[in-house]
Amino acid sequence: MVRVMAETRERIEAALSSIDARDHTDLPRLIDEIHNLPPQASREMIRQLGREAGDKILVLLTLITKSRDTDLALVAVETMASIKSLESALALQEIIKTASDKKLRKEAKRSLYRMKMAGVEVEELTEEETPSPERELMPRPRQALVSHIDGVGGRLIWIVMERPLGALSLVALGITDTEGIKECLDVNLGKKRLKQELERIWKMEDLTVVEVPATYGQLLVREAYQRNLKAGIEPPLEYKKWQKAMEEGEISDTSPLIYRELQQEEVRFKAALLLEFVDFLSLPEFSSWFFELDSVATYALELLEARQSKIILSDWARREREARIIGKAVEGLFSGDYPFLFKRRLEEMAYILWKTDRREEAKKALAAALALGEDGDQSLREHPLISAMVLRSLNLAIQTIVAGSSKM
């Protein structure tokens, strides 16, 4: 037993010597080894490490307070009180705020009081700072990646969730801005496997992926869920176990990320940018930005009929006739809340372009977004990007219609 204790102690000390306070996924295994020691031996080891390691052991002690062994957790709290530092006092405050075990919170309060008597000063906790004890076990977003948005407002979101004792899960969601969360998958991963999985995501073909703040990824998921509710569409069952964690915490800044990089005034009044919007449609990320055949078939047939008409018109009159058809299509397609959705797509895509070092294209995308809806339907009909996108959709629809007719 002495040999087992010595080996366990050596492994813990080796881990403590290189630990990063934000990355302690290897320690849960060591905690299990401490649990497997006889009760008296495990308690003595914790106390001895506390005396010798000081603040460095706080990460380990904090994890032990969240373990299944209440007696050992109480010893960890007691040991924290022997480390008379501000960091230890703050760790005790966190236990008081979040621990679900009443005995543990009571012991933490006693330990904190003893530290105050020893001269360690910390701010008093208020009732407002004391959240529900269940937050102790609440997974928290640690990292988030998002893909570009496709032509129907769909994108992928990956969120790394940190669970109790440093365990990690990768939650992958497929969302659209009209129907909300369509897919949800999750997998539990170790640090090494997570790194490999994220590298695989970065290298996925036909997807442009960028990292966003973890809370912003959380915000996008919340917004998507609200669309589920609005559309009356049930989210996937797999999402249910993450829903509470996704809704936990307040997100103060909910504006699109591009506004943290660019000011509206910087691009709003640059008319030259508006004239170059059609360049977007040649970018890989915009290749699917067109309307499906079912939604444009009526307008496409009208445009096809105009082009095949045997009535002789001047070039100007022919262009005017096509422009009227395109304008009518714009009014029909960009109705309801679609202009708002389209604006948000452009804002999100502007950030994708910005983060992939296409700064001028990002400015154009933001300018296109800001130009939407300022003058009602007139601004929609005269918006170069919208006109180009609708014309592309009509031309693709005409190709499909003609190809179908030739086979009959």
mmCIF file of C-alpha atoms in Angstrom, residues 102-275:
data_model
loop_
_atom_site.group_PDB
_atom_site.id
_atom_site.type_symbol
_atom_site.label_atom_id
_atom_site.label_comp_id
_atom_site.label_asym_id
_atom_site.label_seq_id
_atom_site.Cartn_x
_atom_site.Cartn_y
_atom_site.Cartn_z
ATOM 1 C CA LYS A 102 -25.466 21.441 1.770
ATOM 2 C CA LYS A 103 -22.713 19.994 4.012
ATOM 3 C CA LEU A 104 -20.091 21.012 1.474
ATOM 4 C CA ARG A 105 -21.372 24.589 1.265
ATOM 5 C CA LYS A 106 -21.461 24.790 5.076
ATOM 6 C CA GLU A 107 -17.866 23.561 5.383
ATOM 7 C CA ALA A 108 -16.766 26.015 2.682
ATOM 8 C CA LYS A 109 -18.334 28.883 4.645
ATOM 9 C CA ARG A 110 -16.517 27.777 7.800
ATOM 10 C CA SER A 111 -13.223 27.495 5.936
ATOM 11 C CA LEU A 112 -13.683 30.920 4.377
ATOM 12 C CA TYR A 113 -14.412 32.401 7.801
ATOM 13 C CA ARG A 114 -11.201 30.864 9.190
ATOM 14 C CA MET A 115 -9.246 32.380 6.300
ATOM 15 C CA LYS A 116 -10.735 35.808 6.991
ATOM 16 C CA MET A 117 -9.707 35.473 10.643
ATOM 17 C CA ALA A 118 -6.201 34.690 9.384
ATOM 18 C CA GLY A 119 -6.131 37.965 7.435
ATOM 19 C CA VAL A 120 -7.118 36.889 3.906
ATOM 20 C CA GLU A 121 -9.540 39.537 2.595
ATOM 21 C CA VAL A 122 -12.281 38.679 0.103
ATOM 22 C CA GLU A 123 -15.491 40.437 -0.892
ATOM 23 C CA GLU A 124 -18.705 39.303 0.762
ATOM 24 C CA LEU A 125 -21.105 37.248 -1.351
ATOM 25 C CA THR A 126 -24.579 38.657 -1.981
ATOM 26 C CA GLU A 127 -27.745 36.678 -2.551
ATOM 27 C CA GLU A 128 -27.776 37.752 -6.213
ATOM 28 C CA GLU A 129 -24.357 36.153 -6.698
ATOM 29 C CA THR A 130 -25.571 32.786 -5.465
ATOM 30 C CA PRO A 131 -26.933 30.824 -8.441
ATOM 31 C CA SER A 132 -28.879 27.581 -8.313
ATOM 32 C CA PRO A 133 -26.771 24.672 -7.017
ATOM 33 C CA GLU A 134 -27.607 22.678 -10.152
ATOM 34 C CA ARG A 135 -25.251 24.941 -12.108
ATOM 35 C CA GLU A 136 -22.429 22.911 -10.602
ATOM 36 C CA LEU A 137 -23.074 20.137 -13.112
ATOM 37 C CA MET A 138 -24.080 22.351 -16.056
ATOM 38 C CA PRO A 139 -21.933 21.883 -19.183
ATOM 39 C CA ARG A 140 -20.502 25.125 -20.511
ATOM 40 C CA PRO A 141 -19.523 26.142 -24.058
ATOM 41 C CA ARG A 142 -15.764 26.283 -24.436
ATOM 42 C CA GLN A 143 -15.210 26.672 -28.197
ATOM 43 C CA ALA A 144 -17.377 27.126 -31.298
ATOM 44 C CA LEU A 145 -16.945 26.773 -35.052
ATOM 45 C CA VAL A 146 -19.443 27.753 -37.749
ATOM 46 C CA SER A 147 -19.681 27.113 -41.468
ATOM 47 C CA HIS A 148 -20.692 29.531 -44.186
ATOM 48 C CA ILE A 149 -24.412 29.859 -44.984
ATOM 49 C CA ASP A 150 -25.882 28.122 -48.014
ATOM 50 C CA GLY A 151 -28.607 29.323 -50.363
ATOM 51 C CA VAL A 152 -31.489 28.227 -48.132
ATOM 52 C CA GLY A 153 -30.072 29.780 -44.962
ATOM 53 C CA GLY A 154 -28.535 26.574 -43.656
ATOM 54 C CA ARG A 155 -25.238 26.200 -41.833
ATOM 55 C CA LEU A 156 -23.394 23.883 -39.460
ATOM 56 C CA ILE A 157 -22.352 24.756 -35.916
ATOM 57 C CA TRP A 158 -19.933 22.828 -33.723
ATOM 58 C CA ILE A 159 -19.735 23.640 -30.012
ATOM 59 C CA VAL A 160 -17.234 22.105 -27.605
ATOM 60 C CA MET A 161 -18.995 21.689 -24.266
ATOM 61 C CA GLU A 162 -16.978 21.302 -21.074
ATOM 62 C CA ARG A 163 -18.650 18.964 -18.603
ATOM 63 C CA PRO A 164 -17.912 18.365 -14.899
ATOM 64 C CA LEU A 165 -14.364 17.244 -14.066
ATOM 65 C CA GLY A 166 -13.078 18.620 -17.352
ATOM 66 C CA ALA A 167 -14.736 16.037 -19.613
ATOM 67 C CA LEU A 168 -15.487 17.290 -23.136
ATOM 68 C CA SER A 169 -18.287 16.787 -25.644
ATOM 69 C CA LEU A 170 -18.508 18.002 -29.227
ATOM 70 C CA VAL A 171 -22.054 18.980 -30.208
ATOM 71 C CA ALA A 172 -22.701 19.314 -33.948
ATOM 72 C CA LEU A 173 -25.880 21.029 -35.126
ATOM 73 C CA GLY A 174 -27.407 21.643 -38.522
ATOM 74 C CA ILE A 175 -29.651 24.728 -38.539
ATOM 75 C CA THR A 176 -31.574 26.895 -40.975
ATOM 76 C CA ASP A 177 -32.839 30.432 -40.459
ATOM 77 C CA THR A 178 -36.395 29.419 -41.357
ATOM 78 C CA GLU A 179 -36.939 26.084 -39.598
ATOM 79 C CA GLY A 180 -34.403 26.177 -36.762
ATOM 80 C CA ILE A 181 -32.455 23.151 -35.527
ATOM 81 C CA LYS A 182 -32.715 20.314 -38.043
ATOM 82 C CA GLU A 183 -29.973 17.973 -36.810
ATOM 83 C CA CYS A 184 -28.033 17.442 -33.591
ATOM 84 C CA LEU A 185 -25.281 14.934 -32.905
ATOM 85 C CA ASP A 186 -22.860 14.723 -30.005
ATOM 86 C CA VAL A 187 -19.821 12.710 -29.027
ATOM 87 C CA ASN A 188 -17.728 12.545 -25.860
ATOM 88 C CA LEU A 189 -14.055 13.117 -26.555
ATOM 89 C CA GLY A 190 -10.705 13.274 -24.849
ATOM 90 C CA LYS A 191 -8.318 16.137 -25.532
ATOM 91 C CA LYS A 192 -6.351 14.315 -28.225
ATOM 92 C CA ARG A 193 -9.405 13.020 -30.062
ATOM 93 C CA LEU A 194 -11.054 16.454 -29.886
ATOM 94 C CA LYS A 195 -8.032 18.057 -31.510
ATOM 95 C CA GLN A 196 -8.156 15.493 -34.320
ATOM 96 C CA GLU A 197 -11.876 16.007 -34.844
ATOM 97 C CA LEU A 198 -11.552 19.795 -35.011
ATOM 98 C CA GLU A 199 -8.726 19.449 -37.531
ATOM 99 C CA ARG A 200 -10.987 17.225 -39.639
ATOM 100 C CA ILE A 201 -13.729 19.865 -39.529
ATOM 101 C CA TRP A 202 -11.322 22.603 -40.621
ATOM 102 C CA LYS A 203 -10.365 20.508 -43.659
ATOM 103 C CA MET A 204 -13.884 19.543 -44.791
ATOM 104 C CA GLU A 205 -14.379 19.990 -48.512
ATOM 105 C CA ASP A 206 -16.947 22.491 -49.819
ATOM 106 C CA LEU A 207 -17.217 24.161 -46.405
ATOM 107 C CA THR A 208 -15.666 27.379 -45.181
ATOM 108 C CA VAL A 209 -15.332 27.144 -41.408
ATOM 109 C CA VAL A 210 -14.290 29.856 -38.950
ATOM 110 C CA GLU A 211 -14.058 30.016 -35.182
ATOM 111 C CA VAL A 212 -16.425 32.305 -33.278
ATOM 112 C CA PRO A 213 -16.654 33.123 -29.562
ATOM 113 C CA ALA A 214 -18.197 30.183 -27.708
ATOM 114 C CA THR A 215 -21.042 32.346 -26.426
ATOM 115 C CA TYR A 216 -21.836 33.486 -29.978
ATOM 116 C CA GLY A 217 -22.164 29.875 -31.079
ATOM 117 C CA GLN A 218 -24.477 29.440 -28.096
ATOM 118 C CA LEU A 219 -26.463 32.494 -29.246
ATOM 119 C CA LEU A 220 -26.896 31.091 -32.770
ATOM 120 C CA VAL A 221 -28.261 27.852 -31.318
ATOM 121 C CA ARG A 222 -30.693 29.767 -29.094
ATOM 122 C CA GLU A 223 -31.928 31.774 -32.078
ATOM 123 C CA ALA A 224 -32.359 28.597 -34.111
ATOM 124 C CA TYR A 225 -34.430 27.008 -31.351
ATOM 125 C CA GLN A 226 -36.713 30.058 -31.297
ATOM 126 C CA ARG A 227 -37.318 29.476 -35.014
ATOM 127 C CA ASN A 228 -38.295 25.887 -34.218
ATOM 128 C CA LEU A 229 -40.908 27.262 -31.851
ATOM 129 C CA LYS A 230 -42.110 29.869 -34.362
ATOM 130 C CA ALA A 231 -42.397 27.312 -37.160
ATOM 131 C CA GLY A 232 -43.979 24.683 -34.902
ATOM 132 C CA ILE A 233 -41.194 22.218 -35.707
ATOM 133 C CA GLU A 234 -39.872 19.926 -32.978
ATOM 134 C CA PRO A 235 -36.074 20.014 -32.626
ATOM 135 C CA PRO A 236 -34.195 16.685 -32.765
ATOM 136 C CA LEU A 237 -34.439 14.567 -29.621
ATOM 137 C CA GLU A 238 -30.653 14.711 -29.219
ATOM 138 C CA TYR A 239 -30.895 18.465 -28.673
ATOM 139 C CA LYS A 240 -33.066 18.046 -25.579
ATOM 140 C CA LYS A 241 -30.158 17.013 -23.353
ATOM 141 C CA TRP A 242 -28.165 20.125 -24.356
ATOM 142 C CA GLN A 243 -31.030 22.620 -24.399
ATOM 143 C CA LYS A 244 -30.668 23.697 -20.770
ATOM 144 C CA ALA A 245 -26.909 24.211 -21.113
ATOM 145 C CA MET A 246 -27.387 26.214 -24.316
ATOM 146 C CA GLU A 247 -29.856 28.516 -22.556
ATOM 147 C CA GLU A 248 -27.701 28.957 -19.444
ATOM 148 C CA GLY A 249 -26.131 32.373 -18.845
ATOM 149 C CA GLU A 250 -26.750 35.866 -20.144
ATOM 150 C CA ILE A 251 -25.204 36.998 -23.436
ATOM 151 C CA SER A 252 -24.869 40.769 -23.333
ATOM 152 C CA ASP A 253 -23.827 41.459 -26.946
ATOM 153 C CA THR A 254 -26.154 39.785 -29.444
ATOM 154 C CA SER A 255 -25.213 41.832 -32.518
ATOM 155 C CA PRO A 256 -23.652 40.054 -35.527
ATOM 156 C CA LEU A 257 -19.896 39.608 -35.115
ATOM 157 C CA ILE A 258 -19.004 41.689 -38.167
ATOM 158 C CA TYR A 259 -19.952 44.833 -36.229
ATOM 159 C CA ARG A 260 -17.084 44.100 -33.848
ATOM 160 C CA GLU A 261 -14.723 44.347 -36.823
ATOM 161 C CA LEU A 262 -16.328 47.026 -39.014
ATOM 162 C CA GLN A 263 -18.348 50.151 -38.271
ATOM 163 C CA GLN A 264 -21.579 50.646 -40.221
ATOM 164 C CA GLU A 265 -20.579 54.158 -41.242
ATOM 165 C CA GLU A 266 -17.380 52.798 -42.744
ATOM 166 C CA VAL A 267 -19.268 51.041 -45.526
ATOM 167 C CA ARG A 268 -22.851 52.338 -45.561
ATOM 168 C CA PHE A 269 -22.310 55.303 -47.868
ATOM 169 C CA LYS A 270 -19.722 53.804 -50.194
ATOM 170 C CA ALA A 271 -21.861 53.627 -53.310
ATOM 171 C CA ALA A 272 -19.001 52.158 -55.352
ATOM 172 C CA LEU A 273 -19.227 49.001 -53.291
ATOM 173 C CA LEU A 274 -22.873 48.538 -54.242
ATOM 174 C CA LEU A 275 -21.952 48.409 -57.921
#
